[in-house]
Amino acid sequence: MPTDEQPLSATETVQDLILDSSDFEEFLNELARFSAHQVAGLGDDALCGITLLRDRKAATIGWSSDSAREVDEIQYSLSQGPCLTAAQEEREIHVPDLHEEERWGPEYASAVASYGLRSVLSLPFNLQGDAKAALNLYSDVPHKFDERATAKARGYTREISQALRLAVRFSLHTDSAANLRATLESRTIIDIAIGIVMAQNRCSQEAAIRILTEASSNSNTKLRDIAKSLVDSVGGSGTRTFYQEPGIRKPEQSA
């Protein structure tokens, strides 16, 4: 048994999380919180998400906070971003400063920066199967993930990959698998908002994404909040929120 002089290793801690968690979802959320503290060294302000790719669908299956899940979901709506690239191509992705990032277009960088975030580090897990996964770390400090931090994160993901691999495989043979599949198949609030803007403006998905991200940037409001406001306004009986691209005439409202 480890003593106070012999602290638990990351692998041992993750194994304890598996044993102590009541279900797969609780384990993954605890793992994300532990990872944020263990790897990023940012304390309670760290954002950490765990992305799982399975059957061509992506979902954040563990998150240290709601904001961590929301910034991950931005990438799923855009179908691109560092965590998707890290998981799909199984390689490390580093974004030193979102204000200077152009690899995934201005929509991604602007939307994530609206959360007050500046740097991103995504590292793949080695699941050795059809499923792929990545650990996503976010910081409000530019250039937070230097060589030392990246090396620490690399060693950590390598160390706990086997435990995560076993947990994912086990979950697919238990009742929690249904919850996991439902998460992977569900549409995010941002996806729904994009569809609404496309219908309202009769525009492409790319144009709809640009409209929403510009509305988010211009109003200094999180993209998810903009999306929720639009979805709520269409689904409820309150005042209708309408976002349109410059040059597009607003459709006539029926009496």
GROMACS .gro file of C-alpha atoms in nm:
model
  255
    1MET     CA    1   0.000   0.000   0.000
    2PRO     CA    2   0.132   0.347  -0.088
    3THR     CA    3   0.211   0.567   0.210
    4ASP     CA    4   0.223   0.945   0.252
    5GLU     CA    5   0.587   0.924   0.144
    6GLN     CA    6   0.488   0.726  -0.166
    7PRO     CA    7   0.208   0.911  -0.347
    8LEU     CA    8  -0.007   0.730  -0.599
    9SER     CA    9   0.111   0.733  -0.959
   10ALA     CA   10  -0.119   0.869  -1.230
   11THR     CA   11  -0.202   0.514  -1.339
   12GLU     CA   12  -0.289   0.408  -0.986
   13THR     CA   13  -0.503   0.717  -0.935
   14VAL     CA   14  -0.694   0.654  -1.259
   15GLN     CA   15  -0.748   0.291  -1.162
   16ASP     CA   16  -0.893   0.409  -0.830
   17LEU     CA   17  -1.121   0.648  -1.022
   18ILE     CA   18  -1.254   0.355  -1.224
   19LEU     CA   19  -1.323   0.153  -0.909
   20ASP     CA   20  -1.475   0.442  -0.713
   21SER     CA   21  -1.694   0.589  -0.988
   22SER     CA   22  -2.057   0.479  -1.006
   23ASP     CA   23  -2.068   0.487  -1.386
   24PHE     CA   24  -1.859   0.557  -1.695
   25GLU     CA   25  -1.969   0.922  -1.721
   26GLU     CA   26  -1.869   0.999  -1.363
   27PHE     CA   27  -1.530   0.835  -1.420
   28LEU     CA   28  -1.461   1.040  -1.733
   29ASN     CA   29  -1.555   1.369  -1.568
   30GLU     CA   30  -1.336   1.289  -1.269
   31LEU     CA   31  -1.057   1.192  -1.510
   32ALA     CA   32  -1.088   1.526  -1.691
   33ARG     CA   33  -1.070   1.720  -1.364
   34PHE     CA   34  -0.772   1.515  -1.248
   35SER     CA   35  -0.600   1.565  -1.585
   36ALA     CA   36  -0.648   1.942  -1.575
   37HIS     CA   37  -0.480   1.957  -1.235
   38GLN     CA   38  -0.214   1.693  -1.304
   39VAL     CA   39  -0.100   1.804  -1.649
   40ALA     CA   40  -0.174   2.171  -1.693
   41GLY     CA   41  -0.089   2.275  -1.340
   42LEU     CA   42  -0.349   2.549  -1.365
   43GLY     CA   43  -0.552   2.457  -1.057
   44ASP     CA   44  -0.927   2.505  -1.054
   45ASP     CA   45  -0.917   2.747  -1.350
   46ALA     CA   46  -0.792   2.481  -1.592
   47LEU     CA   47  -1.018   2.364  -1.873
   48CYS     CA   48  -0.986   2.004  -1.985
   49GLY     CA   49  -1.200   1.791  -2.215
   50ILE     CA   50  -1.170   1.436  -2.344
   51THR     CA   51  -1.281   1.385  -2.704
   52LEU     CA   52  -1.388   1.041  -2.827
   53LEU     CA   53  -1.424   0.953  -3.196
   54ARG     CA   54  -1.628   0.642  -3.271
   55ASP     CA   55  -1.834   0.541  -3.575
   56ARG     CA   56  -1.737   0.869  -3.743
   57LYS     CA   57  -1.896   1.070  -3.464
   58ALA     CA   58  -1.723   1.296  -3.214
   59ALA     CA   59  -1.825   1.389  -2.862
   60THR     CA   60  -1.673   1.524  -2.546
   61ILE     CA   61  -1.719   1.236  -2.305
   62GLY     CA   62  -1.544   1.391  -2.006
   63TRP     CA   63  -1.502   1.753  -1.903
   64SER     CA   64  -1.364   1.946  -1.609
   65SER     CA   65  -1.631   2.217  -1.644
   66ASP     CA   66  -1.923   2.316  -1.867
   67SER     CA   67  -1.699   2.567  -2.047
   68ALA     CA   68  -1.455   2.287  -2.134
   69ARG     CA   69  -1.736   2.088  -2.294
   70GLU     CA   70  -1.868   2.393  -2.480
   71VAL     CA   71  -1.535   2.490  -2.638
   72ASP     CA   72  -1.487   2.128  -2.749
   73GLU     CA   73  -1.834   2.130  -2.907
   74ILE     CA   74  -1.744   2.437  -3.113
   75GLN     CA   75  -1.500   2.216  -3.303
   76TYR     CA   76  -1.761   1.947  -3.366
   77SER     CA   77  -1.997   2.205  -3.516
   78LEU     CA   78  -1.720   2.335  -3.741
   79SER     CA   79  -1.598   1.979  -3.815
   80GLN     CA   80  -1.243   2.094  -3.752
   81GLY     CA   81  -1.013   2.206  -3.475
   82PRO     CA   82  -0.711   2.093  -3.273
   83CYS     CA   83  -0.879   1.817  -3.069
   84LEU     CA   84  -1.034   1.659  -3.380
   85THR     CA   85  -0.704   1.675  -3.565
   86ALA     CA   86  -0.518   1.528  -3.266
   87ALA     CA   87  -0.762   1.238  -3.233
   88GLN     CA   88  -0.806   1.166  -3.605
   89GLU     CA   89  -0.439   1.191  -3.701
   90GLU     CA   90  -0.307   1.068  -3.364
   91ARG     CA   91  -0.058   1.350  -3.324
   92GLU     CA   92  -0.001   1.641  -3.087
   93ILE     CA   93  -0.154   1.977  -3.176
   94HIS     CA   94  -0.035   2.298  -3.009
   95VAL     CA   95  -0.198   2.640  -3.042
   96PRO     CA   96   0.036   2.890  -2.871
   97ASP     CA   97  -0.199   3.187  -2.913
   98LEU     CA   98  -0.554   3.181  -3.050
   99HIS     CA   99  -0.521   3.547  -3.150
  100GLU     CA  100  -0.259   3.440  -3.403
  101GLU     CA  101  -0.414   3.106  -3.509
  102GLU     CA  102  -0.533   3.056  -3.869
  103ARG     CA  103  -0.514   2.679  -3.932
  104TRP     CA  104  -0.887   2.616  -3.885
  105GLY     CA  105  -1.017   2.948  -4.010
  106PRO     CA  106  -1.111   3.263  -3.818
  107GLU     CA  107  -1.442   3.117  -3.700
  108TYR     CA  108  -1.277   2.861  -3.472
  109ALA     CA  109  -1.020   3.093  -3.316
  110SER     CA  110  -1.274   3.371  -3.262
  111ALA     CA  111  -1.535   3.143  -3.105
  112VAL     CA  112  -1.293   2.980  -2.858
  113ALA     CA  113  -1.127   3.312  -2.776
  114SER     CA  114  -1.471   3.446  -2.678
  115TYR     CA  115  -1.438   3.228  -2.366
  116GLY     CA  116  -1.130   3.425  -2.265
  117LEU     CA  117  -0.898   3.143  -2.374
  118ARG     CA  118  -0.565   3.199  -2.547
  119SER     CA  119  -0.377   2.868  -2.583
  120VAL     CA  120  -0.468   2.506  -2.656
  121LEU     CA  121  -0.286   2.174  -2.634
  122SER     CA  122  -0.441   1.851  -2.767
  123LEU     CA  123  -0.275   1.511  -2.732
  124PRO     CA  124  -0.397   1.174  -2.862
  125PHE     CA  125  -0.459   0.871  -2.643
  126ASN     CA  126  -0.347   0.530  -2.766
  127LEU     CA  127  -0.669   0.325  -2.760
  128GLN     CA  128  -0.550   0.061  -3.012
  129GLY     CA  129  -0.890   0.002  -3.170
  130ASP     CA  130  -1.161   0.159  -3.381
  131ALA     CA  131  -1.219   0.434  -3.125
  132LYS     CA  132  -0.983   0.730  -3.102
  133ALA     CA  133  -0.953   0.990  -2.830
  134ALA     CA  134  -0.766   1.306  -2.736
  135LEU     CA  135  -0.699   1.507  -2.422
  136ASN     CA  136  -0.773   1.876  -2.474
  137LEU     CA  137  -0.618   2.140  -2.247
  138TYR     CA  138  -0.709   2.509  -2.256
  139SER     CA  139  -0.552   2.810  -2.084
  140ASP     CA  140  -0.635   3.179  -2.063
  141VAL     CA  141  -0.260   3.249  -2.084
  142PRO     CA  142  -0.091   3.267  -2.428
  143HIS     CA  143   0.208   3.032  -2.477
  144LYS     CA  144   0.112   2.847  -2.159
  145PHE     CA  145   0.210   2.505  -2.291
  146ASP     CA  146   0.586   2.533  -2.330
  147GLU     CA  147   0.821   2.239  -2.397
  148ARG     CA  148   0.825   2.136  -2.033
  149ALA     CA  149   0.444   2.139  -2.001
  150THR     CA  150   0.403   1.955  -2.331
  151ALA     CA  151   0.650   1.684  -2.229
  152LYS     CA  152   0.463   1.639  -1.901
  153ALA     CA  153   0.131   1.614  -2.083
  154ARG     CA  154   0.276   1.367  -2.333
  155GLY     CA  155   0.401   1.140  -2.058
  156TYR     CA  156   0.071   1.162  -1.873
  157THR     CA  157  -0.146   1.066  -2.171
  158ARG     CA  158   0.088   0.776  -2.248
  159GLU     CA  159   0.069   0.661  -1.887
  160ILE     CA  160  -0.310   0.656  -1.861
  161SER     CA  161  -0.394   0.543  -2.215
  162GLN     CA  162  -0.425   0.179  -2.112
  163ALA     CA  163  -0.664   0.259  -1.827
  164LEU     CA  164  -0.879   0.473  -2.056
  165ARG     CA  165  -0.870   0.204  -2.326
  166LEU     CA  166  -0.998  -0.055  -2.082
  167ALA     CA  167  -1.267   0.180  -1.951
  168VAL     CA  168  -1.393   0.260  -2.302
  169ARG     CA  169  -1.406  -0.108  -2.401
  170PHE     CA  170  -1.579  -0.205  -2.079
  171SER     CA  171  -1.839   0.070  -2.119
  172LEU     CA  172  -1.943  -0.066  -2.457
  173HIS     CA  173  -2.052  -0.389  -2.286
  174THR     CA  174  -2.253  -0.233  -2.005
  175ASP     CA  175  -2.565  -0.024  -1.970
  176SER     CA  176  -2.355   0.293  -1.975
  177ALA     CA  177  -2.278   0.216  -2.341
  178ALA     CA  178  -2.627   0.333  -2.429
  179ASN     CA  179  -2.558   0.668  -2.266
  180LEU     CA  180  -2.227   0.698  -2.449
  181ARG     CA  181  -2.386   0.622  -2.786
  182ALA     CA  182  -2.664   0.873  -2.717
  183THR     CA  183  -2.402   1.139  -2.645
  184LEU     CA  184  -2.220   1.061  -2.968
  185GLU     CA  185  -2.543   1.075  -3.169
  186SER     CA  186  -2.694   1.386  -3.012
  187ARG     CA  187  -2.684   1.719  -3.193
  188THR     CA  188  -2.535   2.009  -3.003
  189ILE     CA  189  -2.722   2.335  -2.951
  190ILE     CA  190  -2.477   2.501  -3.190
  191ASP     CA  191  -2.563   2.251  -3.467
  192ILE     CA  192  -2.931   2.332  -3.425
  193ALA     CA  193  -2.866   2.708  -3.435
  194ILE     CA  194  -2.663   2.668  -3.755
  195GLY     CA  195  -2.957   2.488  -3.915
  196ILE     CA  196  -3.196   2.765  -3.807
  197VAL     CA  197  -2.974   3.037  -3.956
  198MET     CA  198  -2.940   2.838  -4.279
  199ALA     CA  199  -3.320   2.815  -4.304
  200GLN     CA  200  -3.378   3.179  -4.214
  201ASN     CA  201  -3.120   3.314  -4.458
  202ARG     CA  202  -3.136   3.037  -4.719
  203CYS     CA  203  -2.757   3.023  -4.699
  204SER     CA  204  -2.484   2.759  -4.679
  205GLN     CA  205  -2.357   2.598  -4.360
  206GLU     CA  206  -2.032   2.794  -4.392
  207ALA     CA  207  -2.222   3.123  -4.418
  208ALA     CA  208  -2.441   3.030  -4.121
  209ILE     CA  209  -2.134   2.955  -3.908
  210ARG     CA  210  -1.984   3.289  -4.009
  211ILE     CA  211  -2.306   3.472  -3.915
  212LEU     CA  212  -2.316   3.314  -3.568
  213THR     CA  213  -1.947   3.364  -3.494
  214GLU     CA  214  -1.967   3.729  -3.604
  215ALA     CA  215  -2.272   3.779  -3.381
  216SER     CA  216  -2.076   3.621  -3.095
  217SER     CA  217  -1.773   3.842  -3.156
  218ASN     CA  218  -1.969   4.164  -3.205
  219SER     CA  219  -2.176   4.115  -2.890
  220ASN     CA  220  -1.886   3.974  -2.683
  221THR     CA  221  -2.107   3.672  -2.607
  222LYS     CA  222  -2.011   3.305  -2.601
  223LEU     CA  223  -2.106   3.121  -2.918
  224ARG     CA  224  -2.307   2.863  -2.723
  225ASP     CA  225  -2.507   3.141  -2.553
  226ILE     CA  226  -2.579   3.300  -2.891
  227ALA     CA  227  -2.692   2.960  -3.022
  228LYS     CA  228  -2.911   2.889  -2.717
  229SER     CA  229  -3.073   3.233  -2.744
  230LEU     CA  230  -3.161   3.169  -3.107
  231VAL     CA  231  -3.293   2.817  -3.046
  232ASP     CA  232  -3.499   2.934  -2.746
  233SER     CA  233  -3.647   3.224  -2.943
  234VAL     CA  234  -3.756   2.998  -3.227
  235GLY     CA  235  -3.894   2.729  -2.997
  236GLY     CA  236  -4.071   2.965  -2.758
  237SER     CA  237  -4.326   3.241  -2.790
  238GLY     CA  238  -4.097   3.532  -2.703
  239THR     CA  239  -3.941   3.790  -2.933
  240ARG     CA  240  -3.774   3.620  -3.226
  241THR     CA  241  -3.399   3.655  -3.259
  242PHE     CA  242  -3.284   3.682  -3.620
  243TYR     CA  243  -2.923   3.671  -3.737
  244GLN     CA  244  -2.851   3.745  -4.098
  245GLU     CA  245  -2.552   3.796  -4.320
  246PRO     CA  246  -2.490   4.149  -4.456
  247GLY     CA  247  -2.662   4.188  -4.790
  248ILE     CA  248  -2.928   3.925  -4.719
  249ARG     CA  249  -3.277   4.065  -4.695
  250LYS     CA  250  -3.477   3.950  -4.394
  251PRO     CA  251  -3.774   3.731  -4.498
  252GLU     CA  252  -4.118   3.881  -4.457
  253GLN     CA  253  -4.287   3.780  -4.134
  254SER     CA  254  -4.643   3.658  -4.171
  255ALA     CA  255  -4.906   3.839  -3.974
   0.00000   0.00000   0.00000
